[in-house]
Short mmCIF file of C-alpha atoms in Angstrom, two decimals:
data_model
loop_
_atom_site.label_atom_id
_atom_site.label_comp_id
_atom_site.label_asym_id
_atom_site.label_seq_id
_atom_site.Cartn_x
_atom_site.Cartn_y
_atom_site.Cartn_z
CA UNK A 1 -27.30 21.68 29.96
CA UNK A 2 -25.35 18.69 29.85
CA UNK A 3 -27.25 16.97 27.15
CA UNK A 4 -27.27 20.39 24.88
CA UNK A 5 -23.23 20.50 25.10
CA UNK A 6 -22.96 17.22 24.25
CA UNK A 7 -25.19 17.46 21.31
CA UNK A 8 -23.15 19.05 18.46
CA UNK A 9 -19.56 16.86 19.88
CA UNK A 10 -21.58 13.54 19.82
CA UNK A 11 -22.90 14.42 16.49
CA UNK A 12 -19.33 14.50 14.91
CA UNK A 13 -17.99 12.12 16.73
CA UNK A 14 -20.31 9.19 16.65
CA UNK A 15 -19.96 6.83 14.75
CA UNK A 16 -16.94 8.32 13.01
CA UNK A 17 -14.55 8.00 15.44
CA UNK A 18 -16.05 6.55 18.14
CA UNK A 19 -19.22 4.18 18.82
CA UNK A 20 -21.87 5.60 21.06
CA UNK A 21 -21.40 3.23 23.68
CA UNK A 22 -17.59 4.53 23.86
CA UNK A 23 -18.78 8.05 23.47
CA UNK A 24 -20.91 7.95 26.84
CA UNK A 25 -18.22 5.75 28.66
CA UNK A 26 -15.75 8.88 28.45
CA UNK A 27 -18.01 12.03 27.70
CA UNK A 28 -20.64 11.08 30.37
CA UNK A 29 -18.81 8.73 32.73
CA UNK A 30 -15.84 10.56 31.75
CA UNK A 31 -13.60 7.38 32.07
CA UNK A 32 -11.11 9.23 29.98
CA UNK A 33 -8.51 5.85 30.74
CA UNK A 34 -10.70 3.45 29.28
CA UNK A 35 -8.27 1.61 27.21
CA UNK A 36 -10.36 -0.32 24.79
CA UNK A 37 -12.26 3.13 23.86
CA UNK A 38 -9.20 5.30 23.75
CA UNK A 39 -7.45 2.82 21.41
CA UNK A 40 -10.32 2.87 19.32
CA UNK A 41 -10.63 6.53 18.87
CA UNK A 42 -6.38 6.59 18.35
CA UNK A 43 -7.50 3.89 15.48
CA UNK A 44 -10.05 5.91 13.92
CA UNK A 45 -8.58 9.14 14.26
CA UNK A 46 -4.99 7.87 12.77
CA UNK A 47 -6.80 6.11 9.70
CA UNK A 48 -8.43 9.32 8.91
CA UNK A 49 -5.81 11.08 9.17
CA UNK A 50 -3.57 8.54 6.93
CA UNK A 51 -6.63 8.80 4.58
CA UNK A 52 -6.62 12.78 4.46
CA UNK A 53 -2.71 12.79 3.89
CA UNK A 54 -3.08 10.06 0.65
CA UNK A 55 -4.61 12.88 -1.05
CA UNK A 56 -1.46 14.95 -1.63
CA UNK A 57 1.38 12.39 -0.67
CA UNK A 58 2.01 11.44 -4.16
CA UNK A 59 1.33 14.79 -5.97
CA UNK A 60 5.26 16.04 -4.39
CA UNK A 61 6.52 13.08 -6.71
CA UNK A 62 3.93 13.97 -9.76
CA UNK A 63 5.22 17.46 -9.59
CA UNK A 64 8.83 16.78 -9.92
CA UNK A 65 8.06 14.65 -12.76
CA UNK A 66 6.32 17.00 -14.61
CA UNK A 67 9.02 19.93 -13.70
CA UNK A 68 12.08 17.84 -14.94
CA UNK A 69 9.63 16.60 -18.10
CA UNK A 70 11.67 13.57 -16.98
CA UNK A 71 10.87 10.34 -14.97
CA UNK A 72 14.45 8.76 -15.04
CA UNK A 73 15.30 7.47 -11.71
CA UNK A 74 11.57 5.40 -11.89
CA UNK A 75 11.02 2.00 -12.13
CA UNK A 76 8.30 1.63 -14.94
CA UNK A 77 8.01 -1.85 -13.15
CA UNK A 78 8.26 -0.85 -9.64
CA UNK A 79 5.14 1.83 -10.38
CA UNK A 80 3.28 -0.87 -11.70
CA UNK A 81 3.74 -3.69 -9.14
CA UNK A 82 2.91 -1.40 -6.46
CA UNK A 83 -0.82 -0.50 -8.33
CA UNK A 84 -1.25 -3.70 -8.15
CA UNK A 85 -0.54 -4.06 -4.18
CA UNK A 86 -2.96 -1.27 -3.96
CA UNK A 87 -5.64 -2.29 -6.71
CA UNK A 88 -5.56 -5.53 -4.05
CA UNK A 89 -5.76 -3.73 -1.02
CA UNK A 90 -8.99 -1.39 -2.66
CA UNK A 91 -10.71 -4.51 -4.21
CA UNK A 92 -10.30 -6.69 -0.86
CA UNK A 93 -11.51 -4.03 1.44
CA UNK A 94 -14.32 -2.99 -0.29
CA UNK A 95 -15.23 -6.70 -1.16
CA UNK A 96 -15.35 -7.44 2.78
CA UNK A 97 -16.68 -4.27 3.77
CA UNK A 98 -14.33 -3.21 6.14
CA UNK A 99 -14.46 0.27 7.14
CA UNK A 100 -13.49 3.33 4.73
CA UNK A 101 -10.81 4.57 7.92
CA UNK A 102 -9.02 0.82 7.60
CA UNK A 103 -8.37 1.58 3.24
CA UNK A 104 -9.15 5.10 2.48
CA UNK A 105 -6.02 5.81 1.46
CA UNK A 106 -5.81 2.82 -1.01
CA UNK A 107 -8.26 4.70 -3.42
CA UNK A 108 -6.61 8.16 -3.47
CA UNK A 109 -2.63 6.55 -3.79
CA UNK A 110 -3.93 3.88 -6.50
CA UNK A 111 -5.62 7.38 -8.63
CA UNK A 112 -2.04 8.90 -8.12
CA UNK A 113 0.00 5.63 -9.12
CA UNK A 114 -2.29 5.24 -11.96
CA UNK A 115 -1.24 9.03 -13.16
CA UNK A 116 2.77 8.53 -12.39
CA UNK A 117 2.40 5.46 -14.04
CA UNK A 118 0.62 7.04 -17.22
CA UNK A 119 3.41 10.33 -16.91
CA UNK A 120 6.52 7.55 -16.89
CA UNK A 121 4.80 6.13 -19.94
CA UNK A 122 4.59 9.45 -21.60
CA UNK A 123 8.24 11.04 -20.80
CA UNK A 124 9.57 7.62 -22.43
CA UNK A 125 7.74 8.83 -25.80
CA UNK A 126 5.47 5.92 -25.33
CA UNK A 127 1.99 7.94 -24.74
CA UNK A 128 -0.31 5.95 -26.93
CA UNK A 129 0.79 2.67 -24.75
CA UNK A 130 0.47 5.02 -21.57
CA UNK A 131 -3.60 5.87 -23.02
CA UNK A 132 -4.15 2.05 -23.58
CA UNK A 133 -2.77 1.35 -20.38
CA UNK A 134 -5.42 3.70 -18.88
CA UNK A 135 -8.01 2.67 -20.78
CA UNK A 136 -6.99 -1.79 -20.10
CA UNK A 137 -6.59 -0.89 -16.26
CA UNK A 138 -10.20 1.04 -15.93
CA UNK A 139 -11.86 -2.16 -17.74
CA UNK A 140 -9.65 -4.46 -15.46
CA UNK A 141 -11.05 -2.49 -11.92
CA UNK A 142 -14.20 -2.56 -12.85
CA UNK A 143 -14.80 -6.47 -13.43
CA UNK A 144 -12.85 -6.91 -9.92
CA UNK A 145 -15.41 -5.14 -8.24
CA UNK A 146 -18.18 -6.83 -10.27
CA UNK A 147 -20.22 -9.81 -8.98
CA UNK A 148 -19.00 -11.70 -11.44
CA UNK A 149 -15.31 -11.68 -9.16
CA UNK A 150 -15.34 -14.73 -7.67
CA UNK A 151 -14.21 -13.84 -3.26
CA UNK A 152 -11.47 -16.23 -3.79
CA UNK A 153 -10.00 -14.46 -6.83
CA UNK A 154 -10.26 -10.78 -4.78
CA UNK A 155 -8.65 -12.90 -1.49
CA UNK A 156 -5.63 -14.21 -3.75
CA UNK A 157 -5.21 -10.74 -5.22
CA UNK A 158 -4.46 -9.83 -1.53
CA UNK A 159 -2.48 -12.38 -1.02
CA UNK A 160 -0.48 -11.54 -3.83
CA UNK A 161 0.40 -8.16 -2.05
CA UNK A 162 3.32 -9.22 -0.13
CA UNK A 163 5.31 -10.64 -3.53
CA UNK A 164 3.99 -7.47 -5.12
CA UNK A 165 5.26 -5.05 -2.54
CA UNK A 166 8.50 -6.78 -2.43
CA UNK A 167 9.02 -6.78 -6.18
CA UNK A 168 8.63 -3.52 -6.80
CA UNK A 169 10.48 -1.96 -3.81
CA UNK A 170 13.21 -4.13 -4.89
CA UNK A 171 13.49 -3.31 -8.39
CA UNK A 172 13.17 0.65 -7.28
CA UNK A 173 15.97 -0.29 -4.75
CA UNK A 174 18.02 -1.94 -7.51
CA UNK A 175 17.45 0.97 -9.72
CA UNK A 176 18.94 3.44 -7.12
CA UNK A 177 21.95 1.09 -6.84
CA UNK A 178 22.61 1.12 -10.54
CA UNK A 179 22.16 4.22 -10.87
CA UNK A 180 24.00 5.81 -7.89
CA UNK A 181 21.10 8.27 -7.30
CA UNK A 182 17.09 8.11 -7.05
CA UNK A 183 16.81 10.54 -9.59
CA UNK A 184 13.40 11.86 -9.48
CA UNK A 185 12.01 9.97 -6.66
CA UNK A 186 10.51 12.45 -4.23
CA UNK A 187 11.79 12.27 -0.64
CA UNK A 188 8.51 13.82 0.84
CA UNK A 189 6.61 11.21 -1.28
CA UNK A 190 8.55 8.67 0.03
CA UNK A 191 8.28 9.72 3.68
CA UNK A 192 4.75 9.81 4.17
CA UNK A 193 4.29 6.26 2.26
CA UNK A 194 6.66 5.09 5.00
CA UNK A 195 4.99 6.75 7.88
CA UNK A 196 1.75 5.82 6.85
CA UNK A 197 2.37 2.05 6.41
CA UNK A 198 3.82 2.61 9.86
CA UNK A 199 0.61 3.33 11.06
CA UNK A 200 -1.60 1.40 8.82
CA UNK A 201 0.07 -1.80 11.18
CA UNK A 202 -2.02 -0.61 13.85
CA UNK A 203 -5.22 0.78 12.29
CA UNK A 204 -5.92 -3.09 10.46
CA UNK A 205 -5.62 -4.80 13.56
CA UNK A 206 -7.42 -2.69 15.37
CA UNK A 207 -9.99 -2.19 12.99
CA UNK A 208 -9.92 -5.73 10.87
CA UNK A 209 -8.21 -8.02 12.72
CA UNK A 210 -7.31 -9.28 9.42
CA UNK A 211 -3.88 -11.04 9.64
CA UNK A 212 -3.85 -10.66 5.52
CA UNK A 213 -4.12 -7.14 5.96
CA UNK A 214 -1.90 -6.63 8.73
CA UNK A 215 1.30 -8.51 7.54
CA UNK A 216 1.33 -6.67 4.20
CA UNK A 217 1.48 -3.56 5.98
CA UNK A 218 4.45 -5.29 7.89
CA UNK A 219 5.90 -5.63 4.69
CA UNK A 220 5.06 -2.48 3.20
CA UNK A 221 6.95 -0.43 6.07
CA UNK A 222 9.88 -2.62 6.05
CA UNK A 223 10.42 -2.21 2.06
CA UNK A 224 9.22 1.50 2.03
CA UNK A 225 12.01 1.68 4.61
CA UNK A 226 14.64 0.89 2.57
CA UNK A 227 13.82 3.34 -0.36
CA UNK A 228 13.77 6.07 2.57
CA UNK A 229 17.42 5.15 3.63
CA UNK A 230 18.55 4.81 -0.12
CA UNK A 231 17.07 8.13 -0.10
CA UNK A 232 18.79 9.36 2.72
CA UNK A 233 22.34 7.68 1.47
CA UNK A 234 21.85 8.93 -1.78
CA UNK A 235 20.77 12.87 -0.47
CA UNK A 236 23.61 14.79 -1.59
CA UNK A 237 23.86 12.64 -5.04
CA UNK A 238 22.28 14.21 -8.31
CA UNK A 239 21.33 12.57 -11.38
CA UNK A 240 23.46 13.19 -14.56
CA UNK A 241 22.44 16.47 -16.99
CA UNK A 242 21.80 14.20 -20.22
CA UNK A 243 23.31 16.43 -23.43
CA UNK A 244 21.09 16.71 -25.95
CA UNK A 245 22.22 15.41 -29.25
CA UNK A 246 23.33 17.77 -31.43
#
């Protein structure tokens, strides 16, 4: 009877959130304080969970792009730098097989980036450079996940993270400043990157243990942090009606 219950719950739970051996040690032994397997599960079942939410955490900010048919407030730069954090993050994982829970969310933001990137592009009447850009970045993603990518090229891409990260919360930062408002920068987009860095800390060392990995996550929460309190200081603050010319 036993067996037949546990049937259909080991089925989805092994291997995708826990390994069989840690399946028995709390569904048959029912050692439901065994530490290593608990924090295992929390691991698995928080980077799935940061995965599921990547698919909609930048669509709040793609939105409010396209409803203002405006993308002031956005750091063309910023955008950019941090597709290249995540282009890093995508390439690296994938290149050392690390599991699809640890990065998931990697693939889904770097699609969204890609688009906001392509929409600031287009608002700024610059569409044919936005199509090219498309176009050069597709050709550019597929030769760094090639064999013909060289590991130490794909491990100095991740290196290049931190620097990345930095840069481009920094120039969005400095943009808020200047501008004395974050203009169309979505607070719920902004939130869940900051949460889910947050976790992300956690899920690479647990499932990793890649230092790389870990500290850019480090990073990652610490800058997405400050866009959340510019965010915060900036609530009540909108952006300037521009008059059209006459």
């Amino acid at each position: 009877m036993a067996a037949e219950a546990d049937g259909p719950l080991k089925r989805v739970l092994v291997p995708l959130l826990l390994p069989e051996k840690c399946y028995d040690q709390i569904f048959v032994q029912w050692d439901l304080l065994h530490v290593p397997c608990l924090k295992i599960l929390l691991s698995k079942g928080l980077g799935l969970g940061i995965v599921a939410g990547s698919l909609l955490v930048k669509l709040p900010q793609v939105f409010k792009i396209l409803r203002a048919k405006s993308a002031e407030g956005l750091s063309l730069q910023s955008v950019m730098l941090e597709l290249v954090a995540l282009t890093g993050t995508m390439v690296y994982s994938i290149t050392n097989n690390f599991p699809f829970s640890s990065w998931g969310e990697a693939l889904f933001l770097m699609l969204q980036t890609v688009t906001i990137c392509f929409l600031v592009l287009h608002y700024r009447g610059q569409t044919a450079k936005g199509v090219t850009f498309l176009v050069c970045y597709a050709l550019v993603l597929l030769v760094l996940l090639s064999p013909l990518t060289p590991l130490s090229v794909v491990t100095l891409l991740q290196a290049s993270n931190v620097p990345a990260v930095v840069g481009g919360r920094l120039l969005q930062a400095a943009t808020n400043y200047q501008n004395g408002h974050t203009g169309q920068l979505s607070a719920v987009t902004v939130f869940l990157l900051f949460g889910g860095s947050l976790g992300r800390i956690f899920t690479s060392v647990q499932e990793t243990g890649d230092p790389l990995m870990a500290g850019t996550f480090v990073v990652s929460s610490l800058c997405n942090g400050l866009i959340a309190s510019q965010l915060i200081y900036y609530w009540n603050v909108k952006a300037p009606i521009k008059k059209k010319k006459q």
